[in-house]
XYZ file of C-alpha atoms in Angstrom:
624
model
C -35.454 -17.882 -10.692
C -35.510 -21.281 -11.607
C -32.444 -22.577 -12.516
C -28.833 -21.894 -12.581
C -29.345 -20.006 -15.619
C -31.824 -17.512 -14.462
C -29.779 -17.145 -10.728
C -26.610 -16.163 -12.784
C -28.228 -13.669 -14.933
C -30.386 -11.889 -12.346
C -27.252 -11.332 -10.245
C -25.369 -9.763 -13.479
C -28.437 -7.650 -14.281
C -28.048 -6.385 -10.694
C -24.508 -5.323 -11.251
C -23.309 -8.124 -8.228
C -21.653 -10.603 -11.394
C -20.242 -8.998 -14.449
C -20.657 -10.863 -18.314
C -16.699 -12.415 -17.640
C -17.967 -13.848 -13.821
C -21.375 -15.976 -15.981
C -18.909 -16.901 -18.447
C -16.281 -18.631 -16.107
C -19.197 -20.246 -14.288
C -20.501 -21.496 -17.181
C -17.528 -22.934 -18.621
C -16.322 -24.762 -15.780
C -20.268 -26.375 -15.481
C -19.236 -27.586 -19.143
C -16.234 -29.735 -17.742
C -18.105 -32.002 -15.968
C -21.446 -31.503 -16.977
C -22.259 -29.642 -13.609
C -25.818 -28.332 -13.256
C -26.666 -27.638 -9.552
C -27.133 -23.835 -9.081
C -25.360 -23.428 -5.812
C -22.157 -24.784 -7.431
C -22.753 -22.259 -10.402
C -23.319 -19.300 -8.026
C -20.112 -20.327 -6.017
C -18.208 -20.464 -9.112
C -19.214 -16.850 -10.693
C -18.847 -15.111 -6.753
C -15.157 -16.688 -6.827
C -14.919 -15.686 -10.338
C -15.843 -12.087 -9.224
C -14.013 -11.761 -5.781
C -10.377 -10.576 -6.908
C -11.738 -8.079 -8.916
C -13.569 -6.936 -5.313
C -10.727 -6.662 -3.407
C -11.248 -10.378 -1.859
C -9.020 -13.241 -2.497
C -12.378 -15.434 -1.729
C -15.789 -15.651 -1.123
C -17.257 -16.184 1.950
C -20.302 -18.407 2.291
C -21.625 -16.831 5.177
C -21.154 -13.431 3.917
C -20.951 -13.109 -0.270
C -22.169 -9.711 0.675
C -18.505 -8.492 1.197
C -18.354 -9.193 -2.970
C -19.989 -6.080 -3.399
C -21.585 -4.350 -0.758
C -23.100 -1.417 -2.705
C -25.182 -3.381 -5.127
C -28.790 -3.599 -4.855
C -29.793 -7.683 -5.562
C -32.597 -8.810 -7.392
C -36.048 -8.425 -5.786
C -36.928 -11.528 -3.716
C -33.025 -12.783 -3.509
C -32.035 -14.297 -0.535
C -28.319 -16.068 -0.235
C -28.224 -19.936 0.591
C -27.985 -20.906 3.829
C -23.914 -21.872 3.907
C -24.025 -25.415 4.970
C -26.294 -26.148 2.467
C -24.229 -24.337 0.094
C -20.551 -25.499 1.618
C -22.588 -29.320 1.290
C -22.941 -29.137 -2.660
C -19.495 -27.459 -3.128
C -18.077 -30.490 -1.003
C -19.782 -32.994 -3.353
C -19.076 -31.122 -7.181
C -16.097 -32.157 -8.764
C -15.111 -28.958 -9.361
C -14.302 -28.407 -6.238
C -11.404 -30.110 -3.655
C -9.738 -29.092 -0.315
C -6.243 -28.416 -2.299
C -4.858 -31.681 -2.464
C -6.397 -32.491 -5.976
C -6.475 -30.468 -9.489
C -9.785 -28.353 -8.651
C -10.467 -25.350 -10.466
C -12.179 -24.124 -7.046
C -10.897 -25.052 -3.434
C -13.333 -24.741 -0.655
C -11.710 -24.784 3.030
C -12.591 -25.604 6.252
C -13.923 -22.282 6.833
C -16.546 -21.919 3.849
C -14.367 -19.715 1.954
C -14.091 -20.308 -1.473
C -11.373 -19.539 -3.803
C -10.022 -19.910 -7.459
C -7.162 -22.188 -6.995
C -4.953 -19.536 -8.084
C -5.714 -17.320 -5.375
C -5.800 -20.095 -2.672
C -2.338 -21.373 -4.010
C -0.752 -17.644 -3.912
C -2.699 -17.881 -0.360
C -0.844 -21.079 0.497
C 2.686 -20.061 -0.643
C 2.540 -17.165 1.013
C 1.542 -18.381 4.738
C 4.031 -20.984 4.401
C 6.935 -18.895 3.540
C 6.484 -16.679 6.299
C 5.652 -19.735 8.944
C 9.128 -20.977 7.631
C 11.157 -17.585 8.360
C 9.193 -16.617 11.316
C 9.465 -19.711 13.209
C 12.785 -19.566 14.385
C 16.317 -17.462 15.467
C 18.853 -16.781 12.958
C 22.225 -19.145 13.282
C 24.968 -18.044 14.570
C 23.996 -14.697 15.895
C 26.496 -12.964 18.643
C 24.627 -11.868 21.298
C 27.053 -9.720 23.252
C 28.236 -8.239 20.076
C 24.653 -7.268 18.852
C 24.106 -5.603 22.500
C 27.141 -3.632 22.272
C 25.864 -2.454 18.543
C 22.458 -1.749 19.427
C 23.263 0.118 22.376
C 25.255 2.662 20.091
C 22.420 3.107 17.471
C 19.751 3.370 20.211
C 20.559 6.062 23.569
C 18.738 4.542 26.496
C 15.237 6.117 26.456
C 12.599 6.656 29.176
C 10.334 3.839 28.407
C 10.429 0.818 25.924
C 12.409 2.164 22.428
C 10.017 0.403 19.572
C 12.401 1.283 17.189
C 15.319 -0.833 19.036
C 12.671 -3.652 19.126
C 12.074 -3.433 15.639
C 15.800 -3.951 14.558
C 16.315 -6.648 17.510
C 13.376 -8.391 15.650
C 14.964 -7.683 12.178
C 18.448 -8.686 13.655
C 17.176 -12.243 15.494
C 14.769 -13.388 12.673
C 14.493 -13.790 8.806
C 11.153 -12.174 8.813
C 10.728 -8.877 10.123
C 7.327 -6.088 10.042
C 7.767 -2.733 10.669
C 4.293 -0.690 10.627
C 3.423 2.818 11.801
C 1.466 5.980 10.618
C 3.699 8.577 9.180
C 6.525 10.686 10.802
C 6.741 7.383 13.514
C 10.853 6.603 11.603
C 9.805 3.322 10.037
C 12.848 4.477 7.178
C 15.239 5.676 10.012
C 14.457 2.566 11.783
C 15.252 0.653 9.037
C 18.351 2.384 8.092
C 19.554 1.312 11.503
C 18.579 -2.084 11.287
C 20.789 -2.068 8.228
C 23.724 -0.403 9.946
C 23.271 -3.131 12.816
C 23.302 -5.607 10.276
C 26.419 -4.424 8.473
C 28.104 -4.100 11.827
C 27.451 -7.533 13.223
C 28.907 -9.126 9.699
C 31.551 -7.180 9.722
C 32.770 -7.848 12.665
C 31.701 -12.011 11.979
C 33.717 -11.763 8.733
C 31.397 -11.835 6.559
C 31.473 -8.590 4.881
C 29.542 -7.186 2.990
C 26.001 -7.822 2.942
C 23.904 -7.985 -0.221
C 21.152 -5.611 0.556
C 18.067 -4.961 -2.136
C 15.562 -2.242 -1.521
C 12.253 -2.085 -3.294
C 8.608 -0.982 -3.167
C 5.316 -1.062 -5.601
C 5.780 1.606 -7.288
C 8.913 3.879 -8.993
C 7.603 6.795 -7.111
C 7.798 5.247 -3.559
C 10.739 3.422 -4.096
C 12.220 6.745 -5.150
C 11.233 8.146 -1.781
C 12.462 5.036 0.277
C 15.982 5.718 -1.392
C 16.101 9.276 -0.521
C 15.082 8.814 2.948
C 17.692 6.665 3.500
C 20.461 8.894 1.838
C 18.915 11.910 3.681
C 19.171 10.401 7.217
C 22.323 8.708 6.686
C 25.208 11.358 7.282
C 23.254 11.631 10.915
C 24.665 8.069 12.284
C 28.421 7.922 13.772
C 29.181 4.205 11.720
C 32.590 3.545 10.117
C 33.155 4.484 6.566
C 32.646 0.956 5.128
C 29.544 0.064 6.763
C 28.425 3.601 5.353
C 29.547 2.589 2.011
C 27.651 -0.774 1.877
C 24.277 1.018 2.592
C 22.744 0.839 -1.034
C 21.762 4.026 -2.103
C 19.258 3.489 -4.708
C 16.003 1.454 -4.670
C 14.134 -0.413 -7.684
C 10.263 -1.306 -7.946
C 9.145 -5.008 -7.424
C 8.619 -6.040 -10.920
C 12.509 -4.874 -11.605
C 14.219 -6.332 -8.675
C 12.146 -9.817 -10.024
C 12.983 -9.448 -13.034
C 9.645 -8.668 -15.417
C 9.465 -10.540 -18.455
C 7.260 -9.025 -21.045
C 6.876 -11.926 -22.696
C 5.353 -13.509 -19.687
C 4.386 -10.546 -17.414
C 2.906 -12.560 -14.340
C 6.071 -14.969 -14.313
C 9.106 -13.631 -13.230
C 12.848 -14.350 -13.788
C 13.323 -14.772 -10.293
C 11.698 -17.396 -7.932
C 11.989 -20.303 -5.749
C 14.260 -22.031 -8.484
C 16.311 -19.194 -9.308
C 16.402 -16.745 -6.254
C 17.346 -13.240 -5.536
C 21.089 -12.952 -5.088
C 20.433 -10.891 -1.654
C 20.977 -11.463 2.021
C 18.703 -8.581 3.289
C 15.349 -6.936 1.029
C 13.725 -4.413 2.437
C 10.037 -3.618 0.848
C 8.502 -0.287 1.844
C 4.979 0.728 1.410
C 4.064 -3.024 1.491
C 0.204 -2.207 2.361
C 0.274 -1.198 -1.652
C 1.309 -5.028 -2.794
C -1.179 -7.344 -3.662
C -1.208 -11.021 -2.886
C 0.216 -12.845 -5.371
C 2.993 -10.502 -6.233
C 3.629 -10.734 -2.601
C 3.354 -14.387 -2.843
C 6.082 -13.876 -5.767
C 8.488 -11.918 -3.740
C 8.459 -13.603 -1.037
C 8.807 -16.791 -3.198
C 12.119 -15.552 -4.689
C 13.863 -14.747 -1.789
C 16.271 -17.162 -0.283
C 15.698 -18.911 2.539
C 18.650 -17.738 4.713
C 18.249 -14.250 3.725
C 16.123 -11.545 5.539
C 12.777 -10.490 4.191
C 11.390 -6.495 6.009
C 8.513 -5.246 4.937
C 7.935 -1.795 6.005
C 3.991 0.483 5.539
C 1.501 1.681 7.355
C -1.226 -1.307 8.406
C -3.916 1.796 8.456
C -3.721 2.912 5.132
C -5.363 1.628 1.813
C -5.094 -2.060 0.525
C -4.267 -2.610 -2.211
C -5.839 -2.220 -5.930
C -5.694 -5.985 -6.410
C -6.712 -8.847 -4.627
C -5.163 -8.969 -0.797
C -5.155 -7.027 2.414
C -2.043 -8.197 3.022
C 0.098 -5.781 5.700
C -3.255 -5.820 7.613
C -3.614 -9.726 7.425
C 0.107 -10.122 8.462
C -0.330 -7.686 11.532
C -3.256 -9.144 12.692
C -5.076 -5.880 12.240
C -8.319 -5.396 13.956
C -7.655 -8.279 16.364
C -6.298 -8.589 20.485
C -2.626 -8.193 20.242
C -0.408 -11.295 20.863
C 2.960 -11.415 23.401
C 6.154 -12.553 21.741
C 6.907 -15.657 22.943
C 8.639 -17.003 25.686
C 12.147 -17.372 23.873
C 12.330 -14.497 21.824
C 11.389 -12.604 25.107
C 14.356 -14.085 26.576
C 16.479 -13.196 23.872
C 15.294 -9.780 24.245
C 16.339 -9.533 28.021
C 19.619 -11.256 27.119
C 21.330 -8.747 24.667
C 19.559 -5.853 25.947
C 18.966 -6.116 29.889
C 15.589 -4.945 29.629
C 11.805 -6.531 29.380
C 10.070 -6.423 26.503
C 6.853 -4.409 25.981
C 4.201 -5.676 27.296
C 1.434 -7.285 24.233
C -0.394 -9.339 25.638
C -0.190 -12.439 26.991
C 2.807 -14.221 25.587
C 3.256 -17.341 23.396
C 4.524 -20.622 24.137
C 6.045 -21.113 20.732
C 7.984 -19.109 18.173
C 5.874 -17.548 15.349
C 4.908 -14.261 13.187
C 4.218 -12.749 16.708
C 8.054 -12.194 17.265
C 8.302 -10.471 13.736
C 5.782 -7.595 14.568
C 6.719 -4.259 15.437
C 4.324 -1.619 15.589
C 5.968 2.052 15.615
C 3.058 4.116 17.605
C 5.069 7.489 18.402
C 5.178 10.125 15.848
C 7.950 12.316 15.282
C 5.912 14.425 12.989
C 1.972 15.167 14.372
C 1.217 15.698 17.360
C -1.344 13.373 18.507
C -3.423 15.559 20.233
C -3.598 19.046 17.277
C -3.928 19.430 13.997
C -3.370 16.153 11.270
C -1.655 14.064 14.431
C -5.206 14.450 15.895
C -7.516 14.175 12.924
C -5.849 11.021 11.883
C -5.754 9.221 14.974
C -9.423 10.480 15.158
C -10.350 8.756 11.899
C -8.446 5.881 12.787
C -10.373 5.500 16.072
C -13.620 5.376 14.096
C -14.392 8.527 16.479
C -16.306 10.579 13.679
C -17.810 13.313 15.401
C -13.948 13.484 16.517
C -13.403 14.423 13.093
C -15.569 16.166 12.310
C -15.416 18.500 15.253
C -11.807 19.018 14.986
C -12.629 20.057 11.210
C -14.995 22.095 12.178
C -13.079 24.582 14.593
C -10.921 25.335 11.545
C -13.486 26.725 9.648
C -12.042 29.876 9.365
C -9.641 28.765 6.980
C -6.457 30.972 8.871
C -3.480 29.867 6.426
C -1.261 29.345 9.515
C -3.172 26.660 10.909
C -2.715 23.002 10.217
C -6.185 22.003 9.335
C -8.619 23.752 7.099
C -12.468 22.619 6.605
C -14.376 23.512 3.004
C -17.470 22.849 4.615
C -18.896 21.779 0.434
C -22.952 20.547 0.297
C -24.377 18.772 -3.016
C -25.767 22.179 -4.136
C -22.987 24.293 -3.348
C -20.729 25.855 -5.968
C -17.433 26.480 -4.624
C -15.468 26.557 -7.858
C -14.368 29.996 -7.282
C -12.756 29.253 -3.438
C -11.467 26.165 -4.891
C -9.840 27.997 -8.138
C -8.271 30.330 -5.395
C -6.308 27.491 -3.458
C -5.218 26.045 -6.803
C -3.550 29.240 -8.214
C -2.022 29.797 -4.748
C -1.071 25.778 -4.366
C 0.316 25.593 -8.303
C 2.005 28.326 -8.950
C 5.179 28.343 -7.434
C 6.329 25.176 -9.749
C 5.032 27.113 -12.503
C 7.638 30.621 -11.541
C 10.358 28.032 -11.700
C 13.002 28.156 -14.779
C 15.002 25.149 -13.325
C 13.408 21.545 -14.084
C 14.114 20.012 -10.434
C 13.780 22.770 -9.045
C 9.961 22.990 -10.661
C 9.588 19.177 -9.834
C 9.917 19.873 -5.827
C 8.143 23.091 -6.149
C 5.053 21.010 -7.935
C 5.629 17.867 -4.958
C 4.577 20.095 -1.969
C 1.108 21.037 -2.799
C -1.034 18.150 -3.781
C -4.909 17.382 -4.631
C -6.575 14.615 -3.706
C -10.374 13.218 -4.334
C -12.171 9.634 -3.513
C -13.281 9.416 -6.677
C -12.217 10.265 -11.014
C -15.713 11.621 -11.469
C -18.072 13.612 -10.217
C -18.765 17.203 -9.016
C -15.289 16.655 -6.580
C -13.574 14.090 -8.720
C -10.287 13.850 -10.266
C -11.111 14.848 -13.584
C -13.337 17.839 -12.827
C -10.570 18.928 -10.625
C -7.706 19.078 -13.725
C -9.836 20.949 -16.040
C -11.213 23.379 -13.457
C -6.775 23.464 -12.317
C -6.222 24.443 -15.926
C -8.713 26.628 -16.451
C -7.510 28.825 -13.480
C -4.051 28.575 -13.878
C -4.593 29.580 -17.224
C -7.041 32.479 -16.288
C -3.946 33.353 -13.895
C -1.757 33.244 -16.478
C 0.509 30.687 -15.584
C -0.159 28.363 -18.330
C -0.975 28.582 -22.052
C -3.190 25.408 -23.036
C -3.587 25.639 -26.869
C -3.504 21.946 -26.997
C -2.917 18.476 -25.003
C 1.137 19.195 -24.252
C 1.627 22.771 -23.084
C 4.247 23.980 -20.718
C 3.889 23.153 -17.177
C 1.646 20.396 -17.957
C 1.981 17.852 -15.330
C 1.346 14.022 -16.510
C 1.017 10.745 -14.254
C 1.908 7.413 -16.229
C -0.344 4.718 -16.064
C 1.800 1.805 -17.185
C 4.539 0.774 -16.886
C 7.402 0.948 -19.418
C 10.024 -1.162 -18.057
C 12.476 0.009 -21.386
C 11.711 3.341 -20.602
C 12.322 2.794 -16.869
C 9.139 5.014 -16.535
C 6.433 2.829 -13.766
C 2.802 3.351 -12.910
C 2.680 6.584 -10.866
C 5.880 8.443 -11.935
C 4.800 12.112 -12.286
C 6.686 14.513 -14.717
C 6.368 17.997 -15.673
C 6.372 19.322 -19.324
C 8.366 22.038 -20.237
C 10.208 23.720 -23.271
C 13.648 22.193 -24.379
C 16.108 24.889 -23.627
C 18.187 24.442 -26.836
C 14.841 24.090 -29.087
C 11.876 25.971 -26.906
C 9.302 25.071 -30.013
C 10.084 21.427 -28.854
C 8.397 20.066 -25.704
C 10.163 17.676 -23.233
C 8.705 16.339 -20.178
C 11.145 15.952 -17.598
C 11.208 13.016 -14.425
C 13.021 13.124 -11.196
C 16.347 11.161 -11.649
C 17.205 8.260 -9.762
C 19.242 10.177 -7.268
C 17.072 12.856 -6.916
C 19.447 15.786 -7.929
C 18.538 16.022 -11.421
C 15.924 14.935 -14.033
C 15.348 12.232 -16.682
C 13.908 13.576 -20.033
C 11.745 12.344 -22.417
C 9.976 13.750 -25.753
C 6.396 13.878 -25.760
C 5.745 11.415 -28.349
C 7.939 8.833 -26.217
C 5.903 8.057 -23.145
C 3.553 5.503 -21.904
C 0.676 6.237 -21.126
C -0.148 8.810 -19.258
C -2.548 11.726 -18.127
C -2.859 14.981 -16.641
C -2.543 15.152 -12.869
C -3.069 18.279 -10.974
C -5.917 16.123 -9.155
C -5.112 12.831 -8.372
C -7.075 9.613 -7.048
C -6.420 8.877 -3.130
C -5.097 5.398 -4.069
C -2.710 7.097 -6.438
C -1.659 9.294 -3.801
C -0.092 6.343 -1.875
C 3.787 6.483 -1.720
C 3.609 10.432 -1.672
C 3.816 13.241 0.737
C 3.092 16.875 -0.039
C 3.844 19.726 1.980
C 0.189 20.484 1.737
C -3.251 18.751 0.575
C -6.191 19.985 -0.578
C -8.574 16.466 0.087
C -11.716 16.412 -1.478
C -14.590 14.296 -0.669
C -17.632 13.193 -3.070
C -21.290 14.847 -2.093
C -23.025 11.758 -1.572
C -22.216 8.678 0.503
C -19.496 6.092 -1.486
C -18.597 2.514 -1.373
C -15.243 3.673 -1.945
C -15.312 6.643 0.500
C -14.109 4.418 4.015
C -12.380 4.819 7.224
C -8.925 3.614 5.385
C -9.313 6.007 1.912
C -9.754 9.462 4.300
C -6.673 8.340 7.008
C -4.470 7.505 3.633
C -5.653 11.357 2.244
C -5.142 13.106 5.551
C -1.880 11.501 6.145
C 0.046 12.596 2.769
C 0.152 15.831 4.297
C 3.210 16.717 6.013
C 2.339 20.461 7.255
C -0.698 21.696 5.830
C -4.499 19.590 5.123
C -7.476 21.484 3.870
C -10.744 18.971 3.271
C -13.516 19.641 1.069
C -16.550 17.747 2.169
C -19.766 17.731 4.102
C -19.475 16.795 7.602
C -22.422 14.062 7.647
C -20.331 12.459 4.693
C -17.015 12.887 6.842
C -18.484 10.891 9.283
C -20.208 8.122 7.360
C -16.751 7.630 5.506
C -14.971 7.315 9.132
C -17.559 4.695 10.384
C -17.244 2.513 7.248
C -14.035 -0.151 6.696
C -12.487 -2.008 4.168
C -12.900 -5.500 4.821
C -11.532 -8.146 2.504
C -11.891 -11.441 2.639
C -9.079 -13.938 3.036
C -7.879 -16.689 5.066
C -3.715 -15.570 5.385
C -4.926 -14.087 8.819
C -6.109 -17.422 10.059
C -3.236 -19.315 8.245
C -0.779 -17.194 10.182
C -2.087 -16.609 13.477
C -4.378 -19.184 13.963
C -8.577 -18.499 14.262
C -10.146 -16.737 16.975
């Protein structure tokens, strides 16, 4: 290797850079005539880094770009200060203040200036909501409200500290695995909320709920309307609660015409004095950035998901970087502690040694009690196993259900490279699909079809998505259950892929296909309505696009829960396969989780985590 040219190439014959990584490093070198390799190497690695995962590279470890890829024989990285030392002196490179295509910071992370300036936005709208106490708040009033929501309890009530946080600031994080009430929390924070302005006079509040996808802002509306009736609150406050949600892009206002600029921003803000995001671990940075963006600044901004589960597809670990995931926890500070002791009468929980100064350390709640698992049997246990890193845990607790006994929670396919299991695996299909497919009724056969769900790591592969539909079809239609003479057949159940904002159809909306009643030669495929007691319908020939989904991706899965879930794991050690992908599988199930796998690769997968770079950690709470 001896020039910038043969650096750049080696890397992309190694798989590390791809052909569009060479050609943004080389085009950039053609602005001002740059020719020193480390600048060229920093350029492609930035270049390649948000299609990683990473909203940077860092110097000290480019590894993290791709740590699966074999490099070229003889490669060894630059020593960072060298290479943070000829970054510092290239003009295409600045610290932010100036016009750079690249920004290097103080850290040696480097970033395209688009991701640093999402980066950038982001920090400092939350710095600006988290750093201080709503106006005006009555604290008497919002004791005397709280206390009705929230029965005095044993030991410190999370969920009361979540909506005192949500009540006192702008900014408010609610995390927790499943079953731990982040939507019943947040329901009451909304009541309290509605209460307090009622009884202030300023009545009603405009309240906007949203989340990633169609599918889980579906579920985040139903949630609400199912636990609703349960709360003693006056007829108006239950009138104001909204009772239908909207994805991101909608509630910005997506412009197809310009499809990464929204109609709503900074400039022209959301007309909303409470937005509540739900499954935020799924958003990405700079539609975070975006959201957050168009909010206004005397509104309140909660974000609800599980820190745990899977980043998201784009660039960003962003519910993990907000909740310092990974790192010591951090007290609230001294006045919001005070606060605390004034409307309520009782201490905090204890975090950790507590802060001098207000910051995103009063706007973190972390829900740790599940209403759902226990912790100590079935999923309760094998999740908080994986999430422990403990993988002989795991793998132990799989292996005592061996036996497969229906009744039990957990179920272990103990599957080997060599082994053929098609047959066991065609069993729990029939037995998982075919009560949607005895259904007449098209709702009726969407709920039947939600409770049993198939997972896998990967699309390909012996235990990957798409072996898993054919071999689903193939047995259902063996069973006699379905009739595939062609791609549409009744029963088949399709997964769009992009959204159709005309259509009001979004990545991840799943439909079934079935005859129409008044013309049975004609196929329609039918979507959950927006209030979940009837369906939307749609001819074939209408949709996006789409595909078959008896088997779906774990990263799909996100936003959904199934009754039960058959999880299946690839033969062979993954990149993708991590601590984060198996807790996200295990935890769509509500009742029921059967995993396919072998037990050395159940334990490699629990030992391995997802770790993106960034600096919004640092930005927010300051470096370690």
């Amino acid at each position: 290797m001896t020039g910038p040219a043969s650096q750049l190439d080696s890397l992309r014959q190694a798989g590390v850079l791809s052909a569009l990584d060479l050609q943004v490093a080389r085009a950039l070198s053609r602005l001002v005539a740059e020719q020193d390799p480390l600048v060229l190497l920093g350029a492609a690695l930035a270049s390649r880094a948000p299609h990683c995962g990473h909203v940077c590279v860092e110097l000290a470890r480019p590894l993290r770009i791709d740590a699966s890829t074999g490099l070229p024989p003889d490669w060894s990285w630059p020593d960072p200060e060298a290479w943070a030392a000829a970054l510092s002196k290239s003009l295409l490179v600045g610290d932010g203040q100036q016009p750079t295509p690249l920004v290097l910071d103080s850290a040696g992370r480097l970033y395209l200036r688009r991701y640093w300036q999402y980066q950038e936005l982001l920090a400092e709208r939350i710095r600006e909501r988290a750093g201080s106490l709503v106006p005006d708040i009555d604290f008497t009033l919002l004791g005397t409200c709280l206390r009705r929501l929230f029965p005095l309890s044993d030991g410190p009530d999370l969920q009361k500290q979540a909506a005192l946080s949500a009540a006192l600031r702008r900014f408010c994080v609610i995390s927790g695995g499943p079953g731990t009430g982040k939507t019943t929390t947040v329901l009451k924070v909304l009541v309290l909320l509605l209460q307090h302005a009622r009884a202030r006079g300023r009545f009603p509040l405009r309240i906007a709920l949203v989340a990633p996808t169609g599918k889980a802002a579906a579920r985040l509306a139903e949630s609400l309307r199912t636990n609703l009736p349960s709360l003693e609150v006056e007829p108006e406050v239950r009138a104001a609660i909204p009772e239908h949600s909207q994805t991101i892009h909608r509630c910005l206002g997506y412009q197809a015409r310009t499809p990464t600029q929204f109609r709503h921003n900074a400039a022209t803000p959301l007309a909303v004095d409470v937005l509540v995001c739900d499954e935020s671990s799924m958003v990405d940075l700079a539609l975070m950035a975006k959201l957050v963006d168009a909010v206004p600044p005397g509104a309140r901004l909660i974000l609800l998901g599980d820190r745990d589960q899977l980043s998201s597809v784009e660039a960003g670990a962003i519910l993990g970087d907000l909740c310092n995931t990974g790192h010591s926890p951090r007290g609230y500070s001294r006045a919001f502690a005070d606060s605390i002791r004034q409307i309520t009468g009782e201490d905090p929980p204890a975090r950790g040694a507590p802060e001098r100064e207000p910051g995103i350390w009063d706007c973190m709640v972390q829900l740790d009690k599940s209403w759902r698992f226990d912790p100590h049997s079935g999923i309760g246990a094998l999740a908080q196993a994986i999430n422990g890193g403990d993988g002989a845990a795991a793998r132990a607790l799989l292996g005592q259900n061996r036996a497969q006994t229906p009744g039990r929670a957990l179920g272990w396919i103990p599957l080997e490279e060599t082994s053929d299991e098609a047959e066991l695996l065609a069993a729990r299909l029939v037995a998982g699909f075919g009560a949607y497919l005895r259904e007449t009724d098209p709702a009726q056969a969407l709920q039947a079809f939600g409770r049993f769900g198939v997972l896998c790591a990967h699309r390909r592969g012996p235990f990957g998505v798409e072996r898993l539909n054919r071999l689903a079809r193939q047995s259902l239609a063996r069973a006699g259950l379905v009739l595939p003479t062609g791609t549409w057949y009744p029963g088949r159940p399709v997964m769009i892929t992009r959204n159709d904002h005309q259509a009001g159809l979004f990545n991840g909306d799943v439909g079934l296909t079935l005859p129409d009643p008044e013309r049975p030669e004609q196929l329609k495929v039918h979507f959950p309505s927006d209030d979940g007691c009837g369906t939307r319908t749609f001819h074939v020939a209408s949709l996006p696009e789409h595909q078959t989904v008896y088997a779906m991706t774990i990263h799909k899965s996100q936003g959904s829960e199934f009754n039960q879930v058959l999880l299946l794991l690839p033969p062979r050690a993954s990149p993708i396969l991590t601590r984060e992908l198996l807790y996200t599988g295990v935890t769509r199930a509500r009742e029921r989780i059967v995993v396919a796998g072998s037990p050395a690769i159940i334990e490699q997968a629990v030992q391995r985590r997802v770790q993106r770079a960034s600096g919004l950690r640092d930005a927010l709470w300051g470096a370690d």
